[in-house]
Short mmCIF file of C-alpha atoms and ligand atoms in Angstrom, two decimals:
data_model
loop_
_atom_site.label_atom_id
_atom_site.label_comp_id
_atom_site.label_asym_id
_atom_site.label_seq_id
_atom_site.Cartn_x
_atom_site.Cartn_y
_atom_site.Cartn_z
CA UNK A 1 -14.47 -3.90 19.67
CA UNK A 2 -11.05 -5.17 20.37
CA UNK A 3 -8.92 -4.06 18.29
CA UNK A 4 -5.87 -6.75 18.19
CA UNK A 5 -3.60 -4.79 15.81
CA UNK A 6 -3.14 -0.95 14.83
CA UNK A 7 -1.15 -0.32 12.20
CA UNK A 8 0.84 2.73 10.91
CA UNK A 9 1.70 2.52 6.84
CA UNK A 10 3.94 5.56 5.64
CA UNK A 11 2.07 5.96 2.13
CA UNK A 12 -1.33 4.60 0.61
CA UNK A 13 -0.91 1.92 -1.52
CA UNK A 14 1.64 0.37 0.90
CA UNK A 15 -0.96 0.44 3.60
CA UNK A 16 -3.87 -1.68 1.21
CA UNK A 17 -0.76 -3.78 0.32
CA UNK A 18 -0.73 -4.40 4.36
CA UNK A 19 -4.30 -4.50 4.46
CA UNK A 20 -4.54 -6.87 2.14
CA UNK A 21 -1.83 -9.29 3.64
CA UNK A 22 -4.13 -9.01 6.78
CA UNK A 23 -7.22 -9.83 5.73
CA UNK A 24 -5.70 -13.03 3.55
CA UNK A 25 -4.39 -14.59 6.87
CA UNK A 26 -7.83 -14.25 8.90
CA UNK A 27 -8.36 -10.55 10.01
CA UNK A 28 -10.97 -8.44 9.26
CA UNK A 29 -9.17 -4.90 8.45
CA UNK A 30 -10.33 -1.20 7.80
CA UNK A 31 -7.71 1.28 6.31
CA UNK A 32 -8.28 5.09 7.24
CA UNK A 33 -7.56 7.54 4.81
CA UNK A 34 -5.16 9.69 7.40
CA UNK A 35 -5.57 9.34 11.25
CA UNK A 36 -9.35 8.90 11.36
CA UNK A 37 -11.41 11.87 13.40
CA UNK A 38 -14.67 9.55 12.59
CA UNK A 39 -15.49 6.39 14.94
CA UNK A 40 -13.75 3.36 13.53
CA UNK A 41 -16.34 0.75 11.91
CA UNK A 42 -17.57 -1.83 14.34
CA UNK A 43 -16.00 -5.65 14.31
CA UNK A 44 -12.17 -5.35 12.74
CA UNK A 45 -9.48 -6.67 14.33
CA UNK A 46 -7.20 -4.50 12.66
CA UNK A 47 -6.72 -0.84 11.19
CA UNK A 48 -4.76 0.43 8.85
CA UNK A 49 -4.04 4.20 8.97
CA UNK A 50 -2.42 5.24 5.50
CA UNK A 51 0.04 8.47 6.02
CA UNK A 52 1.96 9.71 3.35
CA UNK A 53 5.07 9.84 5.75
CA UNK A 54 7.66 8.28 3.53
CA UNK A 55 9.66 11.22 2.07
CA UNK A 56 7.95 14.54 4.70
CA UNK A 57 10.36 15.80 6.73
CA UNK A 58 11.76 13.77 9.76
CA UNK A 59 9.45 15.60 12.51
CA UNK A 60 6.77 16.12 10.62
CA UNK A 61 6.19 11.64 9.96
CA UNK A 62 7.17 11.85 13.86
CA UNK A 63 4.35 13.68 14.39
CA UNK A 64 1.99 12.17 12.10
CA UNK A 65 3.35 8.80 13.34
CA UNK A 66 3.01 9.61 16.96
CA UNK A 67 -0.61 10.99 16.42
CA UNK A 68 -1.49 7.47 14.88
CA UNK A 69 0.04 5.79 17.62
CA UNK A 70 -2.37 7.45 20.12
CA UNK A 71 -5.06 7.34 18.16
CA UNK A 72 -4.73 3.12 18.12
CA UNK A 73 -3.71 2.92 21.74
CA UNK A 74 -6.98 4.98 22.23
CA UNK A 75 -8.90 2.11 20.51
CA UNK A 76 -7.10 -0.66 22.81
CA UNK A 77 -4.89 -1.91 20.27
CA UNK A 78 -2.59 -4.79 21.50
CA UNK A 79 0.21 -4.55 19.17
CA UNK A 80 1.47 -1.83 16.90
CA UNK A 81 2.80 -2.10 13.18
CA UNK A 82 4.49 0.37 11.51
CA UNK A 83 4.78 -0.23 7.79
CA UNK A 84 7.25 1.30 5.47
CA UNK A 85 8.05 0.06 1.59
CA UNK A 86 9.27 -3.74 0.90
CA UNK A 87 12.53 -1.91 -0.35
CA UNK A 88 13.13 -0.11 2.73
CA UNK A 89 12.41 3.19 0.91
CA UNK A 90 13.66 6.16 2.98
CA UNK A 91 15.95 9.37 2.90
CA UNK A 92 19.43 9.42 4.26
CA UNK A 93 17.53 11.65 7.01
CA UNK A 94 15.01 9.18 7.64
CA UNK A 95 11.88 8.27 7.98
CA UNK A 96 12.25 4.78 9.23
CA UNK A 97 14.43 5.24 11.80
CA UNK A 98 13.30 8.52 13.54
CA UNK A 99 10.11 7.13 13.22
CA UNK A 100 10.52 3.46 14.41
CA UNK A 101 12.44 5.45 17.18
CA UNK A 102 9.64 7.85 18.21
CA UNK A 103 7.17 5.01 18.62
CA UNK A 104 9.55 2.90 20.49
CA UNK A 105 10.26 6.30 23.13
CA UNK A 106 6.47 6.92 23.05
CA UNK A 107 5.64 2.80 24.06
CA UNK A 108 8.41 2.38 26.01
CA UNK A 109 9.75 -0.38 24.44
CA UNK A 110 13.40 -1.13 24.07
CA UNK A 111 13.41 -3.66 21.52
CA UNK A 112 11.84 -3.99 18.00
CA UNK A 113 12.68 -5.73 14.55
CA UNK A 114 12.84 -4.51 11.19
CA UNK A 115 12.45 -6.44 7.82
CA UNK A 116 11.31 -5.03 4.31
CA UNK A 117 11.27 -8.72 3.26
CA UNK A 118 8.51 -9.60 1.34
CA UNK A 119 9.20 -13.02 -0.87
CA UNK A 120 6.12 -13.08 -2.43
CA UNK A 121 7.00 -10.04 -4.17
CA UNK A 122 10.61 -11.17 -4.06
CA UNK A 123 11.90 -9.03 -1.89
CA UNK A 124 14.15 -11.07 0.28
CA UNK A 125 16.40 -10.21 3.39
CA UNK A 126 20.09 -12.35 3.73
CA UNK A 127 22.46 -11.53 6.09
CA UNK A 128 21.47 -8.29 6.22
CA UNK A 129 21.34 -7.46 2.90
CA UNK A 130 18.36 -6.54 0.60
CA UNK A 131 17.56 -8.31 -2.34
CA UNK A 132 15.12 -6.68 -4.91
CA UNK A 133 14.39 -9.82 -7.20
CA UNK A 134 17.78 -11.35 -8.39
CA UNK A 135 19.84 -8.30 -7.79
CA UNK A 136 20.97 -6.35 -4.71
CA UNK A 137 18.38 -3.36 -4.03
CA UNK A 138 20.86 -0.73 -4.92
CA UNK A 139 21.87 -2.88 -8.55
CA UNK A 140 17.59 -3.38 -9.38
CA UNK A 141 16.89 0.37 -10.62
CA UNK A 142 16.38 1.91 -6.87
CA UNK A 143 19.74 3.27 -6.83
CA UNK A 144 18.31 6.13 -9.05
CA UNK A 145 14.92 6.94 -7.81
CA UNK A 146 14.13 10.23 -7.96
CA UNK A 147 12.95 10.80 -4.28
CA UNK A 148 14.50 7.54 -2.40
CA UNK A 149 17.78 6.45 -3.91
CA UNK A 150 18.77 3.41 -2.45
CA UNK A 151 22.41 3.00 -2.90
CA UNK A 152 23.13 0.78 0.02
CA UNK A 153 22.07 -2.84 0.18
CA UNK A 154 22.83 -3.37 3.59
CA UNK A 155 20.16 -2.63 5.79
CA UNK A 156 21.67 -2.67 9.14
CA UNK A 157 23.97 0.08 7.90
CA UNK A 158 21.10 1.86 6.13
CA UNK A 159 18.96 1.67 9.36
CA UNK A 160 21.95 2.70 11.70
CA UNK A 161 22.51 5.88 9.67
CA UNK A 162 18.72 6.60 10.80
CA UNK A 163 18.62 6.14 14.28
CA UNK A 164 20.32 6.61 17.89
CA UNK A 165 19.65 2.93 18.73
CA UNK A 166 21.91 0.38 18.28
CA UNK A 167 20.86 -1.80 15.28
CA UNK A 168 21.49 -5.51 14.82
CA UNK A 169 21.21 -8.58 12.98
CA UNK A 170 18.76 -11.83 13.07
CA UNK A 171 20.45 -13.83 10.57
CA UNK A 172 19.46 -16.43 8.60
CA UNK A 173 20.94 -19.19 10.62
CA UNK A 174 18.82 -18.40 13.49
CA UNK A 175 15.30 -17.79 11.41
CA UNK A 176 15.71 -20.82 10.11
CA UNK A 177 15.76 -22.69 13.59
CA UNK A 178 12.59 -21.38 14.53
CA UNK A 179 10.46 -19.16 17.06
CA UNK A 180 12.50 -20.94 19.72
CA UNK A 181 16.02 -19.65 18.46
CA UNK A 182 14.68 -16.40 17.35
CA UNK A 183 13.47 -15.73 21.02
CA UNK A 184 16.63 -16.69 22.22
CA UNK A 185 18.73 -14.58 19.96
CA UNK A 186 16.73 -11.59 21.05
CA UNK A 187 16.92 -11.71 24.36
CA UNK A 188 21.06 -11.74 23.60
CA UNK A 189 20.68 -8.81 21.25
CA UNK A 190 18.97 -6.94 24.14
CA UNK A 191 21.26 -7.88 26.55
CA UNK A 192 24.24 -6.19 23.90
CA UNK A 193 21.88 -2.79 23.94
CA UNK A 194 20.42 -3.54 20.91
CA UNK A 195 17.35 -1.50 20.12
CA UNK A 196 16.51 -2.47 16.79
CA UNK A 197 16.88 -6.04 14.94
CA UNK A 198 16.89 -6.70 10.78
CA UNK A 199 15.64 -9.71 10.41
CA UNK A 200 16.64 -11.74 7.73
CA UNK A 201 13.76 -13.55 5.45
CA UNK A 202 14.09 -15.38 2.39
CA UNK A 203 10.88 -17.25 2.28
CA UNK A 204 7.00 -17.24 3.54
CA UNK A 205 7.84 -19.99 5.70
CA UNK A 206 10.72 -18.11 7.26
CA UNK A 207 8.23 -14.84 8.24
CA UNK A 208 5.88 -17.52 9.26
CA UNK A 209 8.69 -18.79 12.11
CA UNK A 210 9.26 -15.51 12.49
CA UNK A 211 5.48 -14.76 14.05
CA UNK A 212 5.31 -16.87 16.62
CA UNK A 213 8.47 -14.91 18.30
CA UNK A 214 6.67 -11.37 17.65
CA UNK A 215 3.89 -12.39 19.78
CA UNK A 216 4.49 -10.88 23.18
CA UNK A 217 6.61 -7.41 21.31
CA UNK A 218 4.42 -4.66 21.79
CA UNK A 219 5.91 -2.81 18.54
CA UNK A 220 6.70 -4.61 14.83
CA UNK A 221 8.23 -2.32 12.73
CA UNK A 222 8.40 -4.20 9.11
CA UNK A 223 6.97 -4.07 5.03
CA UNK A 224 3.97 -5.92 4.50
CA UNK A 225 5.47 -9.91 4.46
CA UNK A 226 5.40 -10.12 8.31
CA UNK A 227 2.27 -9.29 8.60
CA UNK A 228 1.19 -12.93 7.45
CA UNK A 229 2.41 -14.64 10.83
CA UNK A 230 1.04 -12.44 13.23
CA UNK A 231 -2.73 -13.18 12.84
CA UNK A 232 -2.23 -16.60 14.17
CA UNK A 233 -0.49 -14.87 17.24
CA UNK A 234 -4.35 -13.86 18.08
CA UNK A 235 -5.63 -16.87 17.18
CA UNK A 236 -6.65 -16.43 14.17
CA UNK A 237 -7.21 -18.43 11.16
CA UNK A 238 -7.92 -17.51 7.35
CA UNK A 239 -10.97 -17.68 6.64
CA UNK A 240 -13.44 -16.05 4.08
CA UNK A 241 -15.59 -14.50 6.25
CA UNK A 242 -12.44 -12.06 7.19
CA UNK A 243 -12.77 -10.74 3.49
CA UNK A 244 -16.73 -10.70 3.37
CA UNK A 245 -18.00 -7.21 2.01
CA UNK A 246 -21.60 -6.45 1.36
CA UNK A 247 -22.72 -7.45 -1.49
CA UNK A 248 -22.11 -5.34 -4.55
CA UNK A 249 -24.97 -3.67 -6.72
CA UNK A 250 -24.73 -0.15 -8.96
CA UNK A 251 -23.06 1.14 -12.21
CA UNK A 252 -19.50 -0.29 -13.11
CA UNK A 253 -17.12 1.97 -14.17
CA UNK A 254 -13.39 2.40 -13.96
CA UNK A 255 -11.14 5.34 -14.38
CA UNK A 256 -7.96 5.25 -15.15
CA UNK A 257 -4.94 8.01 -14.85
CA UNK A 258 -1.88 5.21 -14.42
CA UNK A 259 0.33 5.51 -17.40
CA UNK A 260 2.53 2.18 -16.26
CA UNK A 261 3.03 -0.43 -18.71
CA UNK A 262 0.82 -2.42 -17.17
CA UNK A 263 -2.17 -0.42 -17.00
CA UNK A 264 -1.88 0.29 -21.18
CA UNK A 265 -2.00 -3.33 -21.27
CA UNK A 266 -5.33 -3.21 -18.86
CA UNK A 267 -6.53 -0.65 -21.15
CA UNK A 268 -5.84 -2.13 -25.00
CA UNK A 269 -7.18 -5.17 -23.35
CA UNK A 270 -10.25 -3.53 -22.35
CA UNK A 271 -11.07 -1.74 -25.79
CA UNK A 272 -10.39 -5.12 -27.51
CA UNK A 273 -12.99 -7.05 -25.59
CA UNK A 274 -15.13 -4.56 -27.06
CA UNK A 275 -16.29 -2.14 -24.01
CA UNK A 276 -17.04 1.41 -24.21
CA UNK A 277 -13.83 3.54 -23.41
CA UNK A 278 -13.18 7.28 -23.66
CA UNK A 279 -9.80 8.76 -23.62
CA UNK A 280 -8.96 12.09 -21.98
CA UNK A 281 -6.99 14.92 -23.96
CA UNK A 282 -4.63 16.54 -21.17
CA UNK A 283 -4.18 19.25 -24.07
CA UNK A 284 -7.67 19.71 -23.79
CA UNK A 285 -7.82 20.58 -20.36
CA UNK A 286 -5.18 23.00 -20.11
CA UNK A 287 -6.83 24.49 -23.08
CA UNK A 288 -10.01 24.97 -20.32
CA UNK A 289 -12.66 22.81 -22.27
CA UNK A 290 -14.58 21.09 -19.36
CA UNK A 291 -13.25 17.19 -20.01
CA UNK A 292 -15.14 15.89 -16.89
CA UNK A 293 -18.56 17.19 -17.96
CA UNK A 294 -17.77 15.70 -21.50
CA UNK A 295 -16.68 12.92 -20.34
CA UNK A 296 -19.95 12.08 -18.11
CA UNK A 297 -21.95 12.89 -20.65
CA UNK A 298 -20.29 10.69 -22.84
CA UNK A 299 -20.70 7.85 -20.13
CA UNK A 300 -24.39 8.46 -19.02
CA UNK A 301 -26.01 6.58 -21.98
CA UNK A 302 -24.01 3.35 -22.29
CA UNK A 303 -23.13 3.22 -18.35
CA UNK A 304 -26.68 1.04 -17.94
CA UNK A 305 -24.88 -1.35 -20.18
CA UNK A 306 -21.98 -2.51 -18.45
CA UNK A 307 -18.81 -0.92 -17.66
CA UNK A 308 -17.15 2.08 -19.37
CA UNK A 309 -13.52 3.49 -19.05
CA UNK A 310 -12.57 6.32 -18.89
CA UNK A 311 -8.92 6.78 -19.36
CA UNK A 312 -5.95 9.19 -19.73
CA UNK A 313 -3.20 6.51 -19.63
CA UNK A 314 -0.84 6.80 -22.48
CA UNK A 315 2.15 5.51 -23.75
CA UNK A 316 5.52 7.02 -22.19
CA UNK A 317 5.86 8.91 -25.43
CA UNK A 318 2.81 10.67 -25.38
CA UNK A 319 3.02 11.80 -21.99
CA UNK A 320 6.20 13.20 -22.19
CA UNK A 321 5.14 15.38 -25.21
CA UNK A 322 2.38 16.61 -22.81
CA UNK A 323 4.75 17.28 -19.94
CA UNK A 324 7.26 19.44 -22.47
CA UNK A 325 4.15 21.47 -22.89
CA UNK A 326 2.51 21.67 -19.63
CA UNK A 327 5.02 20.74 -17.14
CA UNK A 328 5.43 17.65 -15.21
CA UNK A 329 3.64 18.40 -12.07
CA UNK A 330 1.32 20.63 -13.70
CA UNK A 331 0.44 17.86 -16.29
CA UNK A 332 -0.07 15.30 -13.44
CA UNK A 333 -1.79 17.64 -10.92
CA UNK A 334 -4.63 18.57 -13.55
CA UNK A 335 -5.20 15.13 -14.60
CA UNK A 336 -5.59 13.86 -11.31
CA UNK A 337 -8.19 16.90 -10.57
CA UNK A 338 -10.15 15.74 -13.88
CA UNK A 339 -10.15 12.10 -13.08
CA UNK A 340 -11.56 13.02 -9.64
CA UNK A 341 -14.24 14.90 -10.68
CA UNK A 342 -15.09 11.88 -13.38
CA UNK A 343 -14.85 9.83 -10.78
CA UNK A 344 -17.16 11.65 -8.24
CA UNK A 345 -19.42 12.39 -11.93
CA UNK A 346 -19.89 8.91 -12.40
CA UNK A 347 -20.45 8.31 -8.75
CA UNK A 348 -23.41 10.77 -9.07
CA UNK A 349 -24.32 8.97 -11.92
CA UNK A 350 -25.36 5.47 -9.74
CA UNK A 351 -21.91 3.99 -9.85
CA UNK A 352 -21.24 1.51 -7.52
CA UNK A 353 -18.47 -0.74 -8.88
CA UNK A 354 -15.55 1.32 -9.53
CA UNK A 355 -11.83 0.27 -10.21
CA UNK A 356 -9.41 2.95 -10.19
CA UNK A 357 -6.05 2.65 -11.55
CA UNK A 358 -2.78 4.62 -10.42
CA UNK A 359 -1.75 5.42 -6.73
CA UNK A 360 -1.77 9.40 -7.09
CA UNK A 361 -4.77 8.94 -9.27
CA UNK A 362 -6.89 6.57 -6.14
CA UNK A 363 -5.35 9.41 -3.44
CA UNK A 364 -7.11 12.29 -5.72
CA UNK A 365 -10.29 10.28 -6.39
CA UNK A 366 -10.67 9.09 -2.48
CA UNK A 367 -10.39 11.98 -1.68
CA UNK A 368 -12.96 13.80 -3.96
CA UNK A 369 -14.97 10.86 -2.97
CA UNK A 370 -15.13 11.83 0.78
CA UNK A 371 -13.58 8.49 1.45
CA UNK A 372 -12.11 8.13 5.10
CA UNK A 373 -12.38 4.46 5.97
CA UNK A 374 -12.21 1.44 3.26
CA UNK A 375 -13.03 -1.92 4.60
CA UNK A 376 -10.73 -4.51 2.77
CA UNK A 377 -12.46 -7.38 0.91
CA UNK A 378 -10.98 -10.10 -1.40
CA UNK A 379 -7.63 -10.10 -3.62
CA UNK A 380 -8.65 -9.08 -7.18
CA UNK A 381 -4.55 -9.19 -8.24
CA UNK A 382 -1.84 -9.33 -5.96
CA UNK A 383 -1.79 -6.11 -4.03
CA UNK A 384 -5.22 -4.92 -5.15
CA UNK A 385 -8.09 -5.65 -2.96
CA UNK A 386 -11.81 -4.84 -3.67
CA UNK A 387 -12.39 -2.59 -0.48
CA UNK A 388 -16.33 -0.87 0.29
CA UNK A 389 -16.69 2.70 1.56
CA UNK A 390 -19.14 5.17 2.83
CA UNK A 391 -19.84 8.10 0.06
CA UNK A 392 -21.01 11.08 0.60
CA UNK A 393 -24.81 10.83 1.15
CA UNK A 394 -24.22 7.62 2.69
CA UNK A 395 -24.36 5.37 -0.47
CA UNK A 396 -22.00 2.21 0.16
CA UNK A 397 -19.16 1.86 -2.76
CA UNK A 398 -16.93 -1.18 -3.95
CA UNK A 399 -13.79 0.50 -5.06
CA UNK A 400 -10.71 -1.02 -5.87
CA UNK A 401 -7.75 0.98 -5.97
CA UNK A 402 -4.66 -0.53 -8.31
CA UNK A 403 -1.19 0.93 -8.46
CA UNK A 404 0.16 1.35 -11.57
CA UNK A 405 2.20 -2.03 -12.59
CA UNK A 406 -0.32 -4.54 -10.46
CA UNK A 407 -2.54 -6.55 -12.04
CA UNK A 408 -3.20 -8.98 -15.00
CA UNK A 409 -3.98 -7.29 -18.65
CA UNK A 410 -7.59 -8.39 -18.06
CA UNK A 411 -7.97 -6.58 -15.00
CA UNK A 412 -10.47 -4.09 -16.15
CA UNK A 413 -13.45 -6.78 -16.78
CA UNK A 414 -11.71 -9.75 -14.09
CA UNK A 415 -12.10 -7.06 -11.12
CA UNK A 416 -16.19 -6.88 -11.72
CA UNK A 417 -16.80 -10.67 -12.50
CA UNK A 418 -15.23 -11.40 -9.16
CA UNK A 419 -17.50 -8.77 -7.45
CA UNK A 420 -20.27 -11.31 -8.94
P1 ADP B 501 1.03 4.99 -11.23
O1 ADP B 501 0.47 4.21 -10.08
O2 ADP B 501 1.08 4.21 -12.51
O3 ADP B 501 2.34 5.67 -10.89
P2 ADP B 501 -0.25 7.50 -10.74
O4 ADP B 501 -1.70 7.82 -10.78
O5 ADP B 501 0.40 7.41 -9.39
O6 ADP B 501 -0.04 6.13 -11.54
O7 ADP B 501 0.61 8.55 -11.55
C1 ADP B 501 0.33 8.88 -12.87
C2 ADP B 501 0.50 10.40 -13.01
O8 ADP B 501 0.50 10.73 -14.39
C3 ADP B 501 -0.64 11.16 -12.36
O9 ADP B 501 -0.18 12.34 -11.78
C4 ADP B 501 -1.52 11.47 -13.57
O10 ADP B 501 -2.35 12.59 -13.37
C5 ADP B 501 -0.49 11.71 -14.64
N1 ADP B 501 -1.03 11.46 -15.99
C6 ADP B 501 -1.97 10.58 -16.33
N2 ADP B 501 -2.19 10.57 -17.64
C7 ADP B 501 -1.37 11.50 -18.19
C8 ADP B 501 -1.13 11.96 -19.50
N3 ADP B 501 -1.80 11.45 -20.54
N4 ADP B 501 -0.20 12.93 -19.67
C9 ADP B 501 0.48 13.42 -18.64
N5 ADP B 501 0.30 13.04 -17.37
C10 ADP B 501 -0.61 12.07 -17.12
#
């Protein structure tokens, strides 16, 4: 195997939003649930190793980071990604920086770029500043999330305040001139002791001048647009062999603990088209009734069928009447547990088509799952690729794995018609 490029994503979603980037412009990709300790599957040109770096301590996604890094050198990787959120998520203590640093010491490499810009999800770089949709990132809601406030739209200040390298600007004016001029306007960053570069992107076809000048930089440090004109630096084309999973047999099912708008939508529009669903009681958990084994039970008999849902998603309303009573993180904690163990229940049960919706919900079922390595198969939604693991016992699973506001309202019965 040659592995052309390793990549390092700082949470799990993010990384199958990479992954999924990847395989669309020609590669064939595996993510890995942590740093892998198994052998990497045969025949990818590039792997995806999820962390969930973003908001750890500064050492400890150094370390994590840095263990990922050796692990893809080990496999001969020829370039190295690391991918943080398309709105440059991150701490006032880090991680990007000490991070992007760390890898740079550990590669030796005195020179690197960093751009969040991703216009297909309209996330958009200009002169340095980051644009979330129509408004400045800290105007479009980040300014007052709970773990990542992001009250400064300017990224080369943001990534300064991060980071003993000097940190500079590829503006717009040069992007737009090409590979050529982007070269060129490195090598007279470098030669002003600039270590790291934003790089402004407003556009697909701006990333897409912007590969060409990546190809010879042994580290990329970026969110998941940039990743669409690097393939090409290998010589590689899209194609849809790159997306080509085995083909898909089993039970259908999908379980879902996301309580975003969108997913309610997924759901309503999945009872209305007349499917089986069941909806879990978070009362009745904490209350010590055994949900899971009700809920497989309920399943077993109408799973031959088609699909079934199983759901605990619930208005905003609802949940926060549950999280009065139980506690947020207690509330969320024991639905995720019951959800797994549906999940791995209905596994049991022959499933082999499963969609799971929410990212803490798909980190608790993967994991219950004995997941450690998803190869990444076609786009369902934007974002949401159907991926095939290894389960326990060996059985192969399609699983798709949707964060909570991706995804059409018919996502629940579009995901498995697609599999046909
Ligand atoms: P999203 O991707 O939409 O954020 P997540 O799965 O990441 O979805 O997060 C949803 C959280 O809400 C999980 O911790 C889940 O266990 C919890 N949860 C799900 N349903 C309910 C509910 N009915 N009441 C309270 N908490 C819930």
């Amino acid at each position: 195997m040659t592995l052309l490029l390793g990549c390092i994503a700082d949470d799990f979603t993010g990384a199958t939003d990479l992954a999924n980037n990847l395989v669309r412009a020609g590669m064939r990709v595996v993510q890995t649930i942590g740093v892998p300790s198994a052998p990497l599957a045969a025949d990818v040109d590039a792997v995806v190793v999820a962390l969930k770096s973003r908001t750890i301590a500064p050492a400890q996604a150094v370390a994590q980071s840095l263990e990922a890094l050796r692990r893809l050198q080990g496999e001969g990787a020829r370039q190295i990604y690391f991918k943080y959120c398309s709105t440059f998520d991150s701490t006032p203590a880090g991680n990007i920086g000490p991070v992007s640093e760390a890898l740079m010491d550990a590669m030796g490499c005195d020179f690197t770029i960093a751009t969040p810009a991703f216009p297909d999800n309209k996330r958009t770089v200009f002169k340095g500043y980051l644009f979330a949709g129509e408004v400045l990132l800290n105007e479009s809601g980040m300014q007052n999330h709970p773990l990542t406030p992001m009250t400064d739209p300017n990224l080369v200040r943001v990534l300064q305040a991060q980071t003993r390298r000097k940190v500079g600007l590829i503006d717009h004016a040069v992007v737009a001139r090409g590979p050529e001029a982007i070269r060129e306007r490195i090598g007279a960053l470098r030669a002003e002791g600039v270590g790291i570069a934003i790089v402004d992107a407003v556009s697909n076809d701006d990333l897409l001048r912007l590969g060409p000048a990546l190809a010879d930089m042994p580290l990329v440090t970026a969110g998941s647009g940039v990743a669409i004109g690097l393939p090409a630096n290998f010589g590689i084309a899209p194609s849809a062999g790159a997306s080509a999973l085995p083909v898909a047999g089993g039970l259908r099912a999908v379980v879902s603990g996301s309580c975003s708008l969108a997913t309610n939508r997924q759901v309503r529009h999945f009872i209305e088209s007349g499917r089986p669903a069941l909806a879990i009681d978070p009362l009745g958990i904490a209350e010590g009734v055994d949900v899971a084994a009700e809920a497989l039970a309920w399943a077993a008999p109408l799973i031959e069928d088609g699909p079934v849902l199983v759901y605990s998603t619930a208005a905003s309303g609802a949940v926060q009447s549950v999280q009065r009573r139980l506690g947020v993180e207690e509330a969320g904690a024991m639905v995720e547990r019951t959800m797994a163990a549906i999940a791995r229940g209905l596994v049991a049960q022959g499933v082999r088509q499963l969609v799971v919706a929410g990212g803490e919900t798909s980190g608790a079922c993967v994991q219950a799952l004995g997941i450690g390595q998803l190869q990444i198969g076609a786009q369902i939604d934007p974002g949401v690729p159907w991926c095939h693991a290894q389960v326990e016992g060996g059985a192969g699973l399609h699983i798709a794995l949707k964060s909570g506001n991706f995804g059409t309202d018919d996502f629940f019965t579009k995901a498995f018609t697609l599999l046909e």
